[in-house]
Short mmCIF file of C-alpha atoms and ligand atoms in Angstrom, two decimals:
data_model
loop_
_atom_site.label_atom_id
_atom_site.label_comp_id
_atom_site.label_asym_id
_atom_site.label_seq_id
_atom_site.Cartn_x
_atom_site.Cartn_y
_atom_site.Cartn_z
CA MET A 1 0.17 0.01 0.00
CA SER A 2 1.39 3.42 -0.83
CA VAL A 3 1.93 6.07 1.88
CA PHE A 4 -0.84 8.15 0.56
CA ASP A 5 -3.23 4.89 0.50
CA SER A 6 -2.24 4.15 4.03
CA LEU A 7 -3.20 7.62 5.34
CA ILE A 8 -6.60 7.50 3.61
CA HIS A 9 -7.05 3.89 5.07
CA ARG A 10 -6.26 5.28 8.71
CA LEU A 11 -7.67 8.76 8.64
CA GLY A 12 -10.46 8.55 6.02
CA ALA A 13 -10.66 10.10 2.76
CA ASP A 14 -12.44 13.19 3.94
CA GLU A 15 -9.35 14.17 6.07
CA VAL A 16 -6.64 13.58 3.38
CA ILE A 17 -6.10 15.82 0.20
CA ALA A 18 -3.82 14.28 -2.66
CA PRO A 19 -1.32 16.24 -4.54
CA GLY A 20 -3.36 18.24 -7.30
CA PRO A 21 -5.23 21.44 -7.67
CA ALA A 22 -7.27 21.04 -4.28
CA MET A 23 -3.58 21.08 -2.62
CA GLN A 24 -2.57 24.33 -4.07
CA PRO A 25 -4.00 26.69 -1.47
CA TYR A 26 -1.92 25.09 1.24
CA LEU A 27 1.34 25.24 -0.54
CA ARG A 28 0.88 29.09 -1.45
CA GLU A 29 3.27 31.25 0.74
CA GLN A 30 3.16 34.95 1.51
CA ARG A 31 6.14 36.19 0.08
CA GLY A 32 6.63 33.04 -2.62
CA LEU A 33 10.14 32.62 -1.18
CA PHE A 34 9.20 28.93 -0.09
CA ALA A 35 6.65 27.03 -2.55
CA ASP A 36 7.12 23.19 -1.71
CA ARG A 37 5.62 21.03 -4.20
CA SER A 38 6.86 17.87 -2.76
CA VAL A 39 4.26 17.50 -0.19
CA VAL A 40 2.89 13.89 -0.06
CA ALA A 41 -0.57 14.87 1.19
CA VAL A 42 -2.51 17.63 3.19
CA LEU A 43 -4.29 16.07 6.43
CA ARG A 44 -7.45 18.11 7.72
CA PRO A 45 -8.64 16.70 10.84
CA VAL A 46 -11.99 17.79 12.43
CA ASP A 47 -11.29 17.44 16.03
CA THR A 48 -8.22 17.04 18.61
CA ALA A 49 -8.75 13.37 18.17
CA GLY A 50 -8.42 13.18 14.69
CA ALA A 51 -5.52 15.59 14.66
CA ALA A 52 -3.90 13.00 17.29
CA ARG A 53 -4.59 10.28 14.91
CA ALA A 54 -3.07 12.09 12.08
CA VAL A 55 0.19 12.64 14.05
CA ALA A 56 0.37 9.04 15.27
CA ALA A 57 -0.19 7.86 11.70
CA CYS A 58 2.64 10.15 10.45
CA ALA A 59 5.03 8.62 13.30
CA GLU A 60 4.13 5.18 12.12
CA LEU A 61 4.53 5.87 8.29
CA GLY A 62 7.77 7.88 8.79
CA LEU A 63 6.35 11.08 7.70
CA THR A 64 7.28 14.50 8.89
CA VAL A 65 4.30 17.00 9.66
CA VAL A 66 4.33 20.77 8.99
CA PRO A 67 1.42 22.27 11.02
CA GLN A 68 -0.67 24.75 9.14
CA GLY A 69 -3.02 27.62 10.43
CA GLY A 70 -4.03 30.52 8.25
CA ASN A 71 -0.70 30.23 6.37
CA THR A 72 0.01 34.02 6.84
CA GLY A 73 3.26 33.62 8.32
CA LEU A 74 6.25 35.59 6.68
CA CYS A 75 9.07 33.21 7.37
CA GLY A 76 8.15 29.90 5.52
CA GLY A 77 7.28 28.00 8.71
CA ALA A 78 4.21 26.54 7.56
CA ALA A 79 5.71 25.46 4.21
CA GLY A 80 7.58 22.26 3.59
CA ARG A 81 11.33 22.34 2.76
CA GLY A 82 11.02 20.31 -0.41
CA GLU A 83 11.95 16.96 1.14
CA ALA A 84 10.06 13.76 0.36
CA ASP A 85 7.77 12.26 3.25
CA THR A 86 6.40 15.57 4.35
CA VAL A 87 2.57 16.07 5.16
CA VAL A 88 0.95 19.55 5.96
CA LEU A 89 -1.48 19.23 8.82
CA SER A 90 -3.97 21.85 8.44
CA LEU A 91 -5.89 22.99 11.70
CA GLU A 92 -8.41 25.01 9.71
CA ARG A 93 -11.28 22.74 10.66
CA LEU A 94 -10.87 22.77 14.34
CA ASN A 95 -12.68 26.13 14.64
CA ARG A 96 -14.97 25.95 17.32
CA ILE A 97 -15.56 28.33 20.33
CA ARG A 98 -15.54 25.68 23.02
CA ASP A 99 -16.52 27.96 25.83
CA ILE A 100 -16.71 31.67 26.75
CA GLN A 101 -16.99 32.94 30.29
CA ALA A 102 -17.40 36.59 30.45
CA ASP A 103 -17.35 36.47 34.23
CA ASP A 104 -13.96 34.67 34.30
CA PHE A 105 -12.82 37.08 31.37
CA SER A 106 -11.64 33.70 29.41
CA ILE A 107 -12.41 32.09 26.33
CA THR A 108 -11.66 28.42 25.13
CA VAL A 109 -11.36 28.11 21.32
CA GLU A 110 -9.90 25.54 19.12
CA ALA A 111 -6.74 26.42 17.05
CA GLY A 112 -8.26 26.91 13.56
CA CYS A 113 -10.65 29.87 14.94
CA THR A 114 -9.41 32.90 13.02
CA LEU A 115 -8.29 35.81 15.01
CA ALA A 116 -11.23 37.81 13.64
CA ALA A 117 -13.53 35.12 14.87
CA VAL A 118 -12.03 35.08 18.48
CA GLN A 119 -12.24 38.88 18.77
CA ALA A 120 -15.92 38.72 17.45
CA ALA A 121 -16.74 35.96 20.01
CA ALA A 122 -15.18 38.23 22.81
CA ALA A 123 -17.04 41.15 21.45
CA SER A 124 -20.36 39.16 21.55
CA VAL A 125 -20.21 39.02 25.57
CA ASP A 126 -18.86 42.54 25.83
CA ARG A 127 -15.32 41.69 26.21
CA LEU A 128 -12.24 42.43 24.37
CA PHE A 129 -9.69 40.00 22.86
CA PRO A 130 -6.94 42.66 22.18
CA LEU A 131 -4.48 40.57 19.72
CA SER A 132 -5.06 42.84 16.56
CA TYR A 133 -3.14 43.13 13.33
CA ALA A 134 -3.55 43.38 9.42
CA ALA A 135 -3.73 39.47 8.85
CA GLU A 136 -6.66 38.85 11.47
CA ALA A 137 -9.43 37.87 9.01
CA GLU A 138 -7.10 34.91 7.60
CA CYS A 139 -4.58 34.06 10.54
CA GLN A 140 -5.38 31.54 13.05
CA ILE A 141 -5.25 31.39 16.76
CA GLY A 142 -3.05 28.23 16.77
CA GLY A 143 -0.62 29.97 14.39
CA ASN A 144 -0.74 33.06 16.48
CA LEU A 145 0.44 31.17 19.42
CA ALA A 146 3.04 29.12 17.68
CA THR A 147 4.58 32.24 16.36
CA ASN A 148 3.91 34.29 19.51
CA ALA A 149 2.37 37.02 17.44
CA GLY A 150 2.48 40.52 18.39
CA GLY A 151 0.65 43.41 16.59
CA MET A 152 -0.67 46.90 17.50
CA ASN A 153 -1.73 46.44 21.14
CA VAL A 154 1.35 44.81 22.75
CA LEU A 155 2.43 47.71 24.46
CA ARG A 156 -0.94 47.60 26.68
CA TYR A 157 -1.84 43.92 26.70
CA GLY A 158 1.09 41.95 25.69
CA ASN A 159 1.70 39.53 23.03
CA ALA A 160 0.01 36.11 22.42
CA ARG A 161 1.94 34.45 25.26
CA ASP A 162 0.86 36.91 27.73
CA LEU A 163 -2.80 36.47 26.54
CA THR A 164 -2.72 32.75 26.94
CA LEU A 165 -4.00 30.80 30.10
CA GLY A 166 -4.07 27.16 29.09
CA LEU A 167 -3.27 24.84 26.05
CA GLU A 168 -4.03 21.86 24.41
CA VAL A 169 -1.39 20.05 22.51
CA VAL A 170 -0.91 16.90 20.33
CA LEU A 171 2.65 15.57 21.12
CA ALA A 172 5.03 14.12 18.51
CA ASP A 173 3.74 10.69 19.28
CA GLY A 174 0.14 11.38 19.03
CA ARG A 175 -0.49 11.69 22.73
CA VAL A 176 -2.68 14.74 23.94
CA TRP A 177 -1.43 17.01 26.51
CA ASP A 178 -4.79 18.66 28.23
CA GLY A 179 -3.54 22.01 29.54
CA LEU A 180 -6.73 23.86 29.07
CA ARG A 181 -7.30 25.76 32.34
CA SER A 182 -8.01 29.39 33.03
CA LEU A 183 -6.05 29.56 36.04
CA ARG A 184 -4.07 32.81 36.86
CA LYS A 185 -1.97 31.26 39.25
CA ASP A 186 -0.51 27.69 39.05
CA ASN A 187 2.97 27.15 40.59
CA SER A 188 2.54 23.35 40.70
CA GLY A 189 5.29 22.51 38.20
CA TYR A 190 7.22 23.57 34.93
CA ASP A 191 5.31 26.04 32.77
CA LEU A 192 4.85 23.77 29.94
CA ARG A 193 2.35 25.92 28.04
CA ASP A 194 5.08 28.51 27.53
CA LEU A 195 7.30 25.90 25.76
CA PHE A 196 4.75 25.42 23.12
CA ILE A 197 4.06 29.18 22.51
CA GLY A 198 6.46 30.54 19.98
CA ALA A 199 7.83 27.06 19.02
CA GLU A 200 6.63 27.37 15.47
CA GLY A 201 5.12 23.89 15.65
CA THR A 202 8.48 22.05 16.38
CA LEU A 203 7.59 20.83 19.92
CA GLY A 204 3.82 19.92 19.39
CA LEU A 205 0.65 20.87 17.57
CA ILE A 206 -1.62 23.20 19.39
CA THR A 207 -5.20 22.17 19.08
CA ALA A 208 -7.08 24.52 21.61
CA ALA A 209 -6.37 27.32 23.87
CA THR A 210 -7.80 29.27 26.90
CA LEU A 211 -7.26 32.79 26.51
CA LYS A 212 -7.52 36.15 28.56
CA LEU A 213 -10.37 38.50 27.86
CA PHE A 214 -10.41 42.22 28.81
CA PRO A 215 -13.22 44.93 29.51
CA PRO A 216 -13.87 46.35 25.87
CA VAL A 217 -12.67 49.58 24.86
CA ARG A 218 -15.13 52.40 25.40
CA GLU A 219 -12.89 55.58 24.61
CA ARG A 220 -9.73 56.17 22.47
CA ALA A 221 -7.87 59.22 21.80
CA THR A 222 -5.73 59.28 18.54
CA ALA A 223 -2.85 61.53 17.64
CA ILE A 224 -0.06 61.86 14.96
CA VAL A 225 3.08 63.81 15.96
CA GLY A 226 5.77 65.16 13.70
CA LEU A 227 9.43 64.80 15.28
CA ALA A 228 12.88 65.80 14.44
CA THR A 229 14.62 62.79 15.65
CA ALA A 230 14.13 59.61 16.81
CA GLU A 231 15.61 60.47 20.29
CA ALA A 232 12.49 62.87 20.62
CA ALA A 233 10.37 60.09 19.66
CA VAL A 234 11.68 57.91 22.26
CA ALA A 235 11.33 60.91 24.97
CA LEU A 236 7.90 61.59 24.04
CA PHE A 237 6.78 58.10 24.35
CA GLY A 238 8.12 58.15 27.78
CA HIS A 239 6.31 61.23 28.58
CA LEU A 240 3.10 60.32 27.35
CA ARG A 241 3.16 56.95 29.09
CA THR A 242 3.67 58.78 32.40
CA GLU A 243 1.22 61.68 31.70
CA SER A 244 -1.53 59.80 30.52
CA GLY A 245 -1.97 57.44 33.54
CA ASP A 246 -0.08 54.50 31.55
CA THR A 247 -2.99 54.49 29.06
CA VAL A 248 -0.92 54.58 25.79
CA THR A 249 -2.15 51.28 23.88
CA SER A 250 -0.20 52.01 20.69
CA CYS A 251 2.92 54.03 19.69
CA GLU A 252 3.95 53.38 16.13
CA LEU A 253 7.03 54.96 14.63
CA MET A 254 7.07 55.96 10.94
CA GLY A 255 9.93 57.51 9.36
CA ARG A 256 9.25 60.23 6.45
CA ARG A 257 10.23 57.76 3.71
CA PRO A 258 7.71 55.12 4.65
CA LEU A 259 5.14 57.95 4.99
CA GLU A 260 5.88 59.03 1.58
CA TYR A 261 5.68 55.65 0.17
CA THR A 262 2.00 55.70 1.32
CA LEU A 263 1.52 59.04 0.03
CA ARG A 264 2.87 57.73 -3.31
CA TYR A 265 1.51 54.22 -3.90
CA ALA A 266 -1.33 53.57 -1.53
CA THR A 267 -4.83 54.83 -1.72
CA ASP A 268 -6.55 57.50 0.38
CA CYS A 269 -3.42 58.46 2.21
CA HIS A 270 -2.76 62.23 3.05
CA ASP A 271 -0.03 64.14 4.64
CA PRO A 272 -1.19 64.45 8.12
CA LEU A 273 0.64 67.69 9.19
CA PRO A 274 1.31 70.88 7.30
CA ALA A 275 5.18 70.49 7.20
CA PRO A 276 7.06 67.15 6.59
CA HIS A 277 9.20 65.83 9.56
CA PRO A 278 11.80 63.18 9.51
CA TRP A 279 9.58 61.03 12.06
CA TYR A 280 6.32 60.63 12.95
CA LEU A 281 4.64 58.92 16.20
CA LEU A 282 1.14 57.64 15.97
CA VAL A 283 -0.12 57.29 19.53
CA GLU A 284 -3.45 56.01 20.79
CA LEU A 285 -4.64 56.16 24.24
CA THR A 286 -7.66 53.85 25.39
CA SER A 287 -9.77 53.53 28.25
CA SER A 288 -12.40 50.79 29.23
CA ALA A 289 -14.39 53.74 31.10
CA ALA A 290 -16.63 56.13 29.21
CA ASP A 291 -13.89 58.75 29.54
CA ALA A 292 -14.70 61.78 27.40
CA GLN A 293 -11.63 63.36 28.99
CA LEU A 294 -9.24 61.14 26.98
CA PRO A 295 -8.82 63.22 24.04
CA ARG A 296 -8.19 66.41 26.35
CA ARG A 297 -5.82 64.44 28.40
CA LEU A 298 -3.76 63.54 25.08
CA GLU A 299 -3.64 67.16 24.09
CA ALA A 300 -2.47 68.37 27.67
CA ALA A 301 0.18 65.63 27.57
CA LEU A 302 1.39 66.71 24.22
CA ALA A 303 1.21 70.46 25.06
CA ALA A 304 3.31 69.62 28.00
CA SER A 305 6.16 67.94 26.29
CA HIS A 306 8.27 70.91 25.98
CA GLY A 307 8.42 71.09 22.20
CA ALA A 308 9.39 67.41 21.61
CA GLY A 309 6.28 66.88 19.51
CA SER A 310 5.15 70.60 19.00
CA ASP A 311 3.54 69.76 15.66
CA TYR A 312 0.78 67.28 16.07
CA ARG A 313 -2.85 66.58 15.20
CA ILE A 314 -5.30 64.81 17.45
CA ALA A 315 -8.10 63.00 15.54
CA ARG A 316 -11.24 64.66 15.85
CA GLY A 317 -13.15 61.35 15.72
CA PRO A 318 -13.16 57.79 14.60
CA ASP A 319 -13.02 58.76 11.02
CA GLU A 320 -9.78 60.75 11.19
CA ALA A 321 -8.28 58.29 13.58
CA ALA A 322 -8.84 55.51 10.71
CA ASP A 323 -7.19 58.16 8.42
CA PHE A 324 -3.92 58.00 10.57
CA TRP A 325 -4.01 54.24 10.95
CA ARG A 326 -4.38 53.98 7.27
CA LEU A 327 -0.92 55.85 6.95
CA ARG A 328 0.36 53.17 9.01
CA ASN A 329 -1.23 50.06 7.88
CA SER A 330 -0.66 50.81 4.19
CA ILE A 331 3.18 50.92 4.57
CA PRO A 332 3.90 47.36 3.95
CA GLY A 333 1.82 47.36 0.90
CA ALA A 334 2.94 50.85 -0.42
CA GLN A 335 6.70 49.91 0.01
CA LYS A 336 6.19 47.36 -2.80
CA GLY A 337 5.65 50.21 -5.39
CA ALA A 338 9.18 51.76 -4.62
CA GLY A 339 10.91 48.44 -5.67
CA ALA A 340 11.98 44.97 -3.87
CA SER A 341 12.70 45.32 -0.16
CA ILE A 342 14.66 43.10 2.37
CA LYS A 343 12.80 42.99 5.57
CA ASN A 344 14.17 42.86 8.73
CA ASP A 345 11.87 42.59 12.11
CA ILE A 346 14.06 43.50 14.88
CA SER A 347 13.87 44.61 18.42
CA VAL A 348 16.11 46.55 20.71
CA PRO A 349 15.51 48.15 24.16
CA THR A 350 13.48 51.18 23.43
CA VAL A 351 15.95 53.50 24.53
CA ALA A 352 18.69 52.37 22.23
CA MET A 353 16.33 52.53 19.20
CA PRO A 354 17.58 56.03 18.07
CA ALA A 355 21.20 54.94 18.20
CA PHE A 356 20.47 51.54 16.66
CA LEU A 357 18.50 53.42 13.63
CA THR A 358 21.22 55.95 13.18
CA GLU A 359 24.31 52.86 13.38
CA ALA A 360 22.19 50.35 11.30
CA SER A 361 21.67 53.04 8.74
CA THR A 362 25.13 54.11 8.33
CA ALA A 363 26.29 50.32 8.07
CA VAL A 364 23.62 49.39 5.39
CA GLU A 365 24.32 52.46 3.32
CA ALA A 366 28.05 51.57 3.20
CA ALA A 367 27.28 48.00 2.33
CA CYS A 368 24.97 49.08 -0.37
CA PRO A 369 25.24 52.56 -1.52
CA GLY A 370 22.08 54.00 -2.41
CA VAL A 371 19.90 51.52 -0.42
CA ARG A 372 16.83 53.29 1.01
CA VAL A 373 15.93 52.54 4.67
CA CYS A 374 12.12 52.20 5.32
CA ALA A 375 11.98 51.97 9.05
CA PHE A 376 8.65 51.84 10.82
CA GLY A 377 6.91 50.08 13.55
CA HIS A 378 6.05 49.28 17.22
CA LEU A 379 8.36 51.84 19.17
CA GLY A 380 6.40 51.28 22.07
CA ASP A 381 7.83 47.41 22.02
CA GLY A 382 11.14 48.38 20.74
CA ASN A 383 10.31 46.73 17.86
CA VAL A 384 10.57 47.93 14.15
CA HIS A 385 10.71 46.89 10.73
CA PHE A 386 13.97 48.03 9.51
CA ASN A 387 13.36 47.30 5.77
CA LEU A 388 15.59 48.08 3.11
CA THR A 389 14.26 49.35 -0.21
CA ARG A 390 16.61 48.71 -3.29
CA PRO A 391 18.62 51.59 -4.47
CA GLU A 392 16.72 53.62 -7.19
CA ALA A 393 19.36 52.89 -9.71
CA MET A 394 19.38 49.12 -9.29
CA ASN A 395 16.90 46.49 -10.22
CA ASP A 396 15.13 43.86 -7.95
CA GLU A 397 17.03 40.98 -9.40
CA ASP A 398 20.45 42.60 -8.31
CA PHE A 399 19.20 43.78 -4.92
CA LEU A 400 17.39 40.69 -3.60
CA PRO A 401 20.54 38.40 -3.61
CA GLN A 402 22.06 40.84 -1.09
CA TRP A 403 19.26 39.60 1.41
CA GLY A 404 21.72 37.59 3.26
CA ALA A 405 24.55 39.80 3.50
CA LEU A 406 22.48 42.83 4.43
CA THR A 407 20.40 41.04 7.18
CA ARG A 408 23.67 40.01 8.74
CA VAL A 409 24.80 43.86 8.67
CA VAL A 410 21.65 44.76 10.35
CA ASN A 411 21.65 41.92 12.78
CA ASP A 412 25.14 42.60 13.96
CA ARG A 413 24.01 45.94 15.12
CA VAL A 414 20.81 44.60 16.66
CA ALA A 415 23.22 42.00 18.46
CA ALA A 416 25.47 44.85 19.71
CA TYR A 417 22.37 46.02 21.61
CA ARG A 418 21.30 42.54 22.93
CA GLY A 419 18.46 42.89 20.72
CA SER A 420 16.29 40.21 18.81
CA PHE A 421 16.91 39.49 14.96
CA ALA A 422 13.14 37.89 15.06
CA ALA A 423 11.03 40.14 17.21
CA GLU A 424 7.72 39.36 15.77
CA HIS A 425 7.31 37.12 12.87
CA GLY A 426 9.42 34.40 14.10
CA VAL A 427 12.25 32.10 12.43
CA GLY A 428 10.88 29.47 10.26
CA GLN A 429 13.07 28.72 7.53
CA LEU A 430 14.24 32.21 6.84
CA LYS A 431 16.41 32.82 9.82
CA PRO A 432 17.78 29.35 11.42
CA ASP A 433 21.32 30.37 10.29
CA GLU A 434 21.06 33.56 12.28
CA VAL A 435 19.84 31.51 15.23
CA GLY A 436 23.05 29.46 15.19
CA ARG A 437 25.09 32.61 14.41
CA LEU A 438 23.83 34.90 17.15
CA LYS A 439 22.13 32.89 19.92
CA ASP A 440 24.09 32.12 22.95
CA PRO A 441 25.57 28.51 22.52
CA VAL A 442 24.11 27.52 25.93
CA GLU A 443 20.58 28.83 24.80
CA GLN A 444 21.07 26.82 21.42
CA ASP A 445 21.94 23.53 23.49
CA LEU A 446 18.75 24.05 25.56
CA MET A 447 16.68 24.42 22.42
CA ARG A 448 18.13 21.24 21.01
CA ALA A 449 17.63 19.57 24.39
CA LEU A 450 13.86 20.36 24.50
CA LYS A 451 13.45 19.49 20.71
CA GLN A 452 15.26 15.99 21.48
CA ALA A 453 13.02 15.58 24.46
CA LEU A 454 9.74 16.23 23.03
CA ASP A 455 10.14 15.27 19.29
CA PRO A 456 13.20 12.37 19.39
CA ASP A 457 12.48 11.73 15.87
CA ASN A 458 12.38 15.32 14.53
CA ARG A 459 8.92 14.74 12.89
CA LEU A 460 7.33 18.00 13.71
CA ASN A 461 8.44 20.97 11.43
CA PRO A 462 12.03 19.75 11.08
CA GLY A 463 14.72 22.33 10.07
CA LYS A 464 12.56 25.33 11.52
CA LEU A 465 13.57 27.24 14.51
CA VAL A 466 16.09 24.93 16.17
CA PRO A 467 19.67 25.48 15.05
CA PRO A 468 21.31 22.39 13.64
CA GLY A 469 24.54 20.68 15.16
CA GLY A 470 25.80 21.31 18.59
CA GLY A 471 28.10 19.43 20.76
P1 FAD B 1 0.98 30.14 9.96
O1 FAD B 1 1.57 31.04 8.83
O2 FAD B 1 0.01 28.90 9.09
O3 FAD B 1 2.03 29.24 10.44
C1 FAD B 1 2.94 29.94 11.21
C2 FAD B 1 4.00 28.98 11.95
O4 FAD B 1 3.19 28.51 13.34
C3 FAD B 1 4.35 27.74 11.25
O5 FAD B 1 5.63 27.48 11.85
C4 FAD B 1 3.64 26.67 11.49
O6 FAD B 1 4.07 25.41 11.33
C5 FAD B 1 3.08 26.95 12.82
N1 FAD B 1 1.63 26.66 13.37
C6 FAD B 1 0.39 27.22 12.73
N2 FAD B 1 -0.52 26.61 13.51
C7 FAD B 1 -0.03 25.63 14.38
C8 FAD B 1 -0.64 24.83 15.39
N3 FAD B 1 -1.86 24.80 15.36
N4 FAD B 1 0.12 24.49 16.21
C9 FAD B 1 1.53 24.38 16.19
N5 FAD B 1 2.05 25.16 15.16
C10 FAD B 1 1.42 25.70 14.26
N6 FAD B 1 2.71 38.73 12.92
C11 FAD B 1 2.70 39.55 13.99
O7 FAD B 1 3.36 38.83 15.18
N7 FAD B 1 2.56 40.69 14.18
C12 FAD B 1 1.96 41.45 13.34
O8 FAD B 1 1.77 42.66 13.21
C13 FAD B 1 1.96 40.75 11.78
N8 FAD B 1 1.24 41.29 10.92
C14 FAD B 1 1.23 40.78 9.63
C15 FAD B 1 0.51 41.30 8.68
C16 FAD B 1 0.51 40.66 7.42
C17 FAD B 1 -0.30 41.45 6.35
C18 FAD B 1 0.71 39.40 7.17
C19 FAD B 1 0.44 38.65 6.15
C20 FAD B 1 1.43 38.72 8.31
C21 FAD B 1 1.80 39.33 9.45
N9 FAD B 1 2.10 38.84 10.62
C22 FAD B 1 2.17 39.46 11.79
C23 FAD B 1 2.61 37.28 10.51
C24 FAD B 1 1.66 36.16 10.66
O9 FAD B 1 0.35 36.87 10.55
C25 FAD B 1 1.91 35.66 12.10
O10 FAD B 1 2.88 35.08 12.27
C26 FAD B 1 0.65 34.69 12.39
O11 FAD B 1 0.72 34.60 13.78
C27 FAD B 1 0.65 33.24 11.80
O12 FAD B 1 -0.88 32.72 11.89
P2 FAD B 1 -1.30 31.67 10.83
O13 FAD B 1 -2.51 31.05 11.25
O14 FAD B 1 -1.38 32.29 9.65
O15 FAD B 1 0.17 30.55 11.06
#
């Protein structure tokens, strides 16, 4: 019996997709960098027991398993690596809201629920699930947890890890760990939950999660501020946090260049302030109380910033706030209009960000004269997308092969500040070499030891995240 027939025999035809047109949606990959046509089958279980059966069957048949959620990841983590004997295991049919407890401020959902569905379920009981970002209609909560996703509200609520109370996980041998609990405190052993969050599917298959909910946002105040330097942006951020009663929910930094990309290449984007500035901060305060004073408090805090952000505009309502956010959210798409980009998703301590931006810009300009730095992102989290657009005089084909070399130039500056070369989007198959190059050797040994303990046959997402080799 062929491997494919064995899978059908064990799991049923309804749960197995053969190579062919029906498989194509599972093989596409956001940036087109990691398309894999060698996948033997796509498995689509409908519940946890089915997922456990599928993983056990793969172990018996000697197949490796690539877990897949909404397939919106940007590092090739949910794509095969072109090796034989690989299956993609899609969680998309595990998409039930299992339980929602408004009084307990918790919700239990299956891994295949989209992020938007979880947000909507929370809203239906007057609660907030605060994880939010551009791919929320497609990405799934299992993928969000596997990549420890961030987004626009990390500053206030934390990233996916901080929002998780309990997990249900299928292990590499097909056993199920039921760690679904809504406890806020539990010091009865190792925190196994945190092992699987951010593990990019290399240690287990997340099938369900219990998540934290919050009171809904009833009031928000949004401003865009023009600034002369990144130092002024960091100072203003600290000032606003203190002066606003720590109600800053988002603090997004944009260089003038990315803003210009949106004005030129995106629709419905307008220069927000009368004069141009080298840097902009998009700041949002939120309150769960109906606090009509919030915009006035933002205004007062900005006015008291001693000129750091003297040119600003406070949104006069939700439409203008949406205009400001459109500028920020249009950058990734608009950037394409200016030519190919090399993407870096880095973090350093927020106070070190100005020095990092200066030094890294100098270093990449020396390595590739004319390269255009396009820096924007979550200043409040110390995380920016330090993207590099090709020089105007160079074509995409000559620029993109410099990806590895220019990324190393950037990451060396990141390392100098004890920062992270993968702050938000993870490692996948894009950055394992940088794990090996830059992570502490002891940390690498611990990662390999965990992988060996939980997946001794290297069946779950091999070649991703965990650096090869070791002593
Ligand atoms: P996938 O892409 O399917 O998988 C991602 C990784 O998780 C893979 O390694 C996969 O094997 C593993 N995985 C998936 N499901 C499971 C599971 N149930 N159990 C175990 N492993 C699993 N990310 C951010 O953090 N912040 C952002 O602001 C952000 N913005 C984005 C904007 C856009 C327009 C796009 C396209 C992407 C953005 N991303 C962002 C990246 C991406 O959306 C996140 O990484 C997301 O969490 C991936 O979820 P997914 O369901 O699509 O997972």
